[in-house]
Structures are given as C-alpha cells and as structure tokens.
mmCIF file of C-alpha atoms in Angstrom:
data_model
loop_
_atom_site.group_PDB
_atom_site.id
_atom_site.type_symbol
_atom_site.label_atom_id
_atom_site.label_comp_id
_atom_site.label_asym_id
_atom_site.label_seq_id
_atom_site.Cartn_x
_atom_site.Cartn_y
_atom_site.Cartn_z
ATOM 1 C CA UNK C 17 -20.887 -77.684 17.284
ATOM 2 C CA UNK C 18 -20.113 -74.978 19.702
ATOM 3 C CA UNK C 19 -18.501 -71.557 19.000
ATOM 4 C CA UNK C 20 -15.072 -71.308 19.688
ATOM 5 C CA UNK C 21 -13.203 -68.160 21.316
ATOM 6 C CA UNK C 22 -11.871 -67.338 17.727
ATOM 7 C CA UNK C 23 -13.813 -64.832 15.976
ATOM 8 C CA UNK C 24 -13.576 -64.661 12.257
ATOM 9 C CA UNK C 25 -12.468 -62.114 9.732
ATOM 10 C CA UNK C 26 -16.246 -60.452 9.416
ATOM 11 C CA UNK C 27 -15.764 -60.274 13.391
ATOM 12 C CA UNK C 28 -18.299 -63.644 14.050
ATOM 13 C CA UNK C 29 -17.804 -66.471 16.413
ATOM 14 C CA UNK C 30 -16.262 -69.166 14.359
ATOM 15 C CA UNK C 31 -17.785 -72.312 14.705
ATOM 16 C CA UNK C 32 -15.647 -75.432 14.417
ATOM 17 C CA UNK C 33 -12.578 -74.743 11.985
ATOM 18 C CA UNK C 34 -9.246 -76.469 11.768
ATOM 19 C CA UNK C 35 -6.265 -75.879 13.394
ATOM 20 C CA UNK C 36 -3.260 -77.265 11.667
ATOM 21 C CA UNK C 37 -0.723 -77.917 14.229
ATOM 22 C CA UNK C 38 3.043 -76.815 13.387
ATOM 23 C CA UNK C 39 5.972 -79.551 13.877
ATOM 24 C CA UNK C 40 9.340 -81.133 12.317
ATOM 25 C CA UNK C 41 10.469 -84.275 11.307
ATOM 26 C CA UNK C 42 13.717 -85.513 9.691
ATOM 27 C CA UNK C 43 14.085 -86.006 6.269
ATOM 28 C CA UNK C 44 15.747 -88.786 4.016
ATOM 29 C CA UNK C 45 19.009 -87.279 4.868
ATOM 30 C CA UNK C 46 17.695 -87.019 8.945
ATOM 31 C CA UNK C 47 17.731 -83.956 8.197
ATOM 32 C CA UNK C 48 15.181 -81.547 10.463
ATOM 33 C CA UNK C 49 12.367 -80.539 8.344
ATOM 34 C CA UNK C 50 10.658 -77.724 10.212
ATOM 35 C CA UNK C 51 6.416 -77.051 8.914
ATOM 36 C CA UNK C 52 3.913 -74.494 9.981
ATOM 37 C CA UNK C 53 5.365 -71.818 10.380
ATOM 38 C CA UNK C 54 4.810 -70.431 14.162
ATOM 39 C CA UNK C 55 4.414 -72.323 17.270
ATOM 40 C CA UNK C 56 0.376 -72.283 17.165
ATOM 41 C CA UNK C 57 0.523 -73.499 13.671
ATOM 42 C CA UNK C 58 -2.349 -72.652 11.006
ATOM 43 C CA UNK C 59 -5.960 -71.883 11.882
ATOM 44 C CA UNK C 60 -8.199 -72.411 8.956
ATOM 45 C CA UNK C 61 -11.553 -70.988 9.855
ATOM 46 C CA UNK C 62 -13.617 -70.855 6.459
ATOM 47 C CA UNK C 63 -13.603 -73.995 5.923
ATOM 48 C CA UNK C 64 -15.846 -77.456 5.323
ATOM 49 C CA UNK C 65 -14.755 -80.663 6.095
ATOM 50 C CA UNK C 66 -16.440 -83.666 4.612
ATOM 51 C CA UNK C 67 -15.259 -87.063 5.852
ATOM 52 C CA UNK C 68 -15.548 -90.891 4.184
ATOM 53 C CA UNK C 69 -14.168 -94.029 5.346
ATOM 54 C CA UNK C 70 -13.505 -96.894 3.887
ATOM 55 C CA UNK C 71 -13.763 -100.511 5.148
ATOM 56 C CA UNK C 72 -11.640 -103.469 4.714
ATOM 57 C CA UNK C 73 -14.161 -106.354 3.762
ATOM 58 C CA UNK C 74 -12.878 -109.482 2.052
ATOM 59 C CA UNK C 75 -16.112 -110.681 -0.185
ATOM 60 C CA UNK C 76 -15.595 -114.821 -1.335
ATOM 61 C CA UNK C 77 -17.586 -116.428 -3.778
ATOM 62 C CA UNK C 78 -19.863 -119.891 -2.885
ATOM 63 C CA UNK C 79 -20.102 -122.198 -5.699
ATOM 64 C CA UNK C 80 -23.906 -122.883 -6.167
ATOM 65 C CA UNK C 81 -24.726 -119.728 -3.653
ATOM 66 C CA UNK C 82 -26.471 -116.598 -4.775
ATOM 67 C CA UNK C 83 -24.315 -113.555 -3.461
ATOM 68 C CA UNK C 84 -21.157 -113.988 -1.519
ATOM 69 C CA UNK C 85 -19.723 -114.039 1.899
ATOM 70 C CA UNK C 86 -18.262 -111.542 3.801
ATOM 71 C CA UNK C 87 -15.561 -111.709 6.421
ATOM 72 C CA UNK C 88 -14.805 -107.804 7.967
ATOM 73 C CA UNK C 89 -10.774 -107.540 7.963
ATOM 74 C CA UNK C 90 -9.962 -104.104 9.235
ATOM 75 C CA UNK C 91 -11.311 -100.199 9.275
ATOM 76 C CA UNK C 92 -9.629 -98.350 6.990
ATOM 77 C CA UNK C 93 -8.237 -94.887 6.726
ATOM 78 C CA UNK C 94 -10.585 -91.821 7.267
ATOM 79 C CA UNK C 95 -10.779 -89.582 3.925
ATOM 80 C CA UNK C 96 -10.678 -86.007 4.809
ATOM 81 C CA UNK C 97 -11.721 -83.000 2.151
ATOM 82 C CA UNK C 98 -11.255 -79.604 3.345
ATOM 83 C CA UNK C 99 -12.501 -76.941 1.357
ATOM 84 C CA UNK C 100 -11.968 -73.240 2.469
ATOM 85 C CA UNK C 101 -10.484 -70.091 1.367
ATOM 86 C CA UNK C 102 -7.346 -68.367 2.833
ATOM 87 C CA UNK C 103 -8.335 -64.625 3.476
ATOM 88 C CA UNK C 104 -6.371 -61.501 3.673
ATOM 89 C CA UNK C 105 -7.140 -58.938 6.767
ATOM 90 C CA UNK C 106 -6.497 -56.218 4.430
ATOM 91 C CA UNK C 107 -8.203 -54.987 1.459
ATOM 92 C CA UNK C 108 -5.868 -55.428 -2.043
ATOM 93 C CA UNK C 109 -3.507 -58.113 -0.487
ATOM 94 C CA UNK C 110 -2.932 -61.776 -1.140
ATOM 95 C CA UNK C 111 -2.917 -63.608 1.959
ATOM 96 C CA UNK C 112 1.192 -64.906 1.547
ATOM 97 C CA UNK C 113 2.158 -65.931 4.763
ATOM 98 C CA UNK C 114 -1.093 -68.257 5.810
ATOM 99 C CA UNK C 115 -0.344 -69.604 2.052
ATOM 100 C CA UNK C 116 3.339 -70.028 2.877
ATOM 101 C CA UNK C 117 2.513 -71.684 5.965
ATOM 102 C CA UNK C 118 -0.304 -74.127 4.479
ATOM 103 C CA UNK C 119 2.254 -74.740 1.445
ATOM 104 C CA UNK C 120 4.592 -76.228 4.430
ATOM 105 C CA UNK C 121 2.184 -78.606 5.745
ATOM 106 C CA UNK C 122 1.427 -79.613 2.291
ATOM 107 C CA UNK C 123 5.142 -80.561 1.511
ATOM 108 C CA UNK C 124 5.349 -82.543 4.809
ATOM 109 C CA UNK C 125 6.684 -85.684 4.225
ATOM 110 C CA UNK C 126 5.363 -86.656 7.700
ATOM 111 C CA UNK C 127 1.373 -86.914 9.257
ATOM 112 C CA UNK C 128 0.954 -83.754 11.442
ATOM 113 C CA UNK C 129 -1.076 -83.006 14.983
ATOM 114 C CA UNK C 130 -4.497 -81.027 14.137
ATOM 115 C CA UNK C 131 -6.745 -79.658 16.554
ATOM 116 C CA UNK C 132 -10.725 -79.531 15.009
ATOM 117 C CA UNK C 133 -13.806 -80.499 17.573
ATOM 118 C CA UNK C 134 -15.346 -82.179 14.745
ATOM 119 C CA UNK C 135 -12.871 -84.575 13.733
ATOM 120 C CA UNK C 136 -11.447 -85.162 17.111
ATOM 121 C CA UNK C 137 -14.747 -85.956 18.889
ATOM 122 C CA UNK C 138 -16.784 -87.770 16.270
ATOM 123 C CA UNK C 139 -14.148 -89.496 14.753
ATOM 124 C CA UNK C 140 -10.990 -90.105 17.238
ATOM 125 C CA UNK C 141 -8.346 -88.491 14.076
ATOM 126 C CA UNK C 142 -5.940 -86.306 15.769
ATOM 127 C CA UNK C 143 -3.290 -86.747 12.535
ATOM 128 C CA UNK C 144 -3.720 -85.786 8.711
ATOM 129 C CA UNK C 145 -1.391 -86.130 6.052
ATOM 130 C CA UNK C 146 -2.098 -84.597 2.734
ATOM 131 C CA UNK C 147 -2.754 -87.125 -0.128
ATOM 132 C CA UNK C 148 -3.440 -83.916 -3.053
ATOM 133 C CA UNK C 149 -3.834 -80.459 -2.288
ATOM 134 C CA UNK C 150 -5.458 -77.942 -4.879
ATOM 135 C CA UNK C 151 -5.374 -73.808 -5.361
ATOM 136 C CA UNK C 152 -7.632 -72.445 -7.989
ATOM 137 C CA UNK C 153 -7.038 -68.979 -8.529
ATOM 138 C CA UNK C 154 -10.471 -66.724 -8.362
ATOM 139 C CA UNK C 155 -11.281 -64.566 -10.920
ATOM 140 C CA UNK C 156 -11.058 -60.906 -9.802
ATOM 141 C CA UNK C 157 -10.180 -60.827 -5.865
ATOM 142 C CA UNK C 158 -6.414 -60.784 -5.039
ATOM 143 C CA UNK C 159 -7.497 -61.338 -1.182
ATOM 144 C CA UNK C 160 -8.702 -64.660 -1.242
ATOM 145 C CA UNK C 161 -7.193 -67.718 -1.768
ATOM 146 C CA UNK C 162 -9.412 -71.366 -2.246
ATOM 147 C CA UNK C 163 -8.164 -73.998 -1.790
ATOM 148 C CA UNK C 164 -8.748 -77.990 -1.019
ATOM 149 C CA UNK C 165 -6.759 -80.824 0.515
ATOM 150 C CA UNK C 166 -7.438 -84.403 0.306
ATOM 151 C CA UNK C 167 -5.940 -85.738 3.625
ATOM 152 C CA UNK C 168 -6.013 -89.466 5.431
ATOM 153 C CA UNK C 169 -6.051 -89.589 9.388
ATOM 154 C CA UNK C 170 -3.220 -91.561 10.797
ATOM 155 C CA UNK C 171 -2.204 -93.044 13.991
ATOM 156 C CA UNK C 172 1.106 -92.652 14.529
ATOM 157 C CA UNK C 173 3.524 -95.872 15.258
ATOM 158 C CA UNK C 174 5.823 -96.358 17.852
ATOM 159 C CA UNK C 175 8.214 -99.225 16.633
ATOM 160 C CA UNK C 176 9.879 -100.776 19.346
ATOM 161 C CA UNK C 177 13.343 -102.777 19.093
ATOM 162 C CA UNK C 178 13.555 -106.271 20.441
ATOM 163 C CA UNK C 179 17.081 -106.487 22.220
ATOM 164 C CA UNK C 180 19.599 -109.268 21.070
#
C-alpha cells in the first residue's frame, strides 16, 4: 500500500486507513436519518482490517460414492473486522466527537459509502454495514478509545418498477 496525504496523530504518513463516508437514509417512518457527522465523514487511521469471505457451495451426497459433489451457487458476503483505536489530539481528553460520529454509522439502519485502497482495489467493496460493533474501555488512558466492528460489504440495489 501507498502512503496517503493524511498524516497521523504522531505526525507519520498514514498508510491505508478507512474513511467512513457520511450519508442519510429514511427511516421506518421515511423519516431522514442523517450519519457521520460532517460532509467528509470519519477517517479511521489506526486501524487493521482483516477480511473473510464466504462461499455459497451446495455439497450432495452419492449413494455408494466416497465424498460428495459440489455444485458452486453464489459468492457470498465479504466479512470485514476493523480493529483500531479512536485517539484524542489532546493530552487528558476522550476523543467524543470521532466517537459520536462512529456511534452514528453504527446505528445506521442503512449500508454506507467507504473510501479504503485496500478494500476498494483488492476486493471491489465500496459499502459496509455494521453486523456488531464493540468498545472496551482501556485501563488508565482517557485519550484513547478501541474499538472493533464486524461489517459485511454490500452492493447496493436499484429495484426497478414494471409499469401496468
């Protein structure tokens, strides 16, 4: 991976990251549902990402045949982990708004855009949406925040309406 222009909180080039792109949607009562805070959205620079994917493979028995046969049915989701930590710029403060703002795209009830070299180029996702998100506290140190979401990619669906 190549540096990007960002440069981290120890002032080095950041390589990779995520950005979490900010959005809206309507909700079950349409509605708008606004998440991420500003326009740029959420950059989450300490971070690892760890991906898995699943595939759909439909396995039939043979009677008198050692093993079974398999017939591929479809790719599945990707499985996305990121791990980082939230930290503050300033020594003695929780880092509130970045966990406001990452809170938001937790509690999105829609997939949302992300913007991450890794994913995007190896792996064609351009949407997450968060299965189970986790924040341990850490002993002793106020200005950091860990935390880890458990995302799928998704492709979003344009339904179209067949006229009468």
């Amino acid at each position: 991976l190549k540096p990007t222009n960002s440069m981290g909180v120890l002032g080095l080039p950041v390589f990779g990251g995520i950005t979490l792109l900010s959005g809206s949607y309507n909700d079950k009562n349409n509605d708008p549902v606004e998440y991420g805070g500003n326009d740029s959205g959420l950059f989450l620079e300490c971070c690892l990402i760890e991906v898995g994917m699943q595939r759909h493979i439909v396995s039939t028995e043979i009677q008198g045949r050692s093993g079974t046969i398999k017939q591929f049915s479809s790719n599945g989701d990707y499985a996305v982990t990121i791990k980082g930590i939230l930290a503050s710029s300033r020594a003695g403060v929780y880092p509130t708004v970045d966990m406001e703002v990452l809170q938001s795209f937790c509690r999105a009830e829609d997939s949302f855009k992300i913007e991450c070299p890794y994913l995007q180029d190896f792996f064609q996702i351009g949407n997450l949406v968060v299965q189970y998100a986790s924040f341990p506290q850490l002993e002793g140190n106020i200005t950091v925040q860990p935390f880890e979401l458990k995302c799928l990619s998704d492709e979003p669906v344009i339904l179209k309406t067949k006229d009468a």
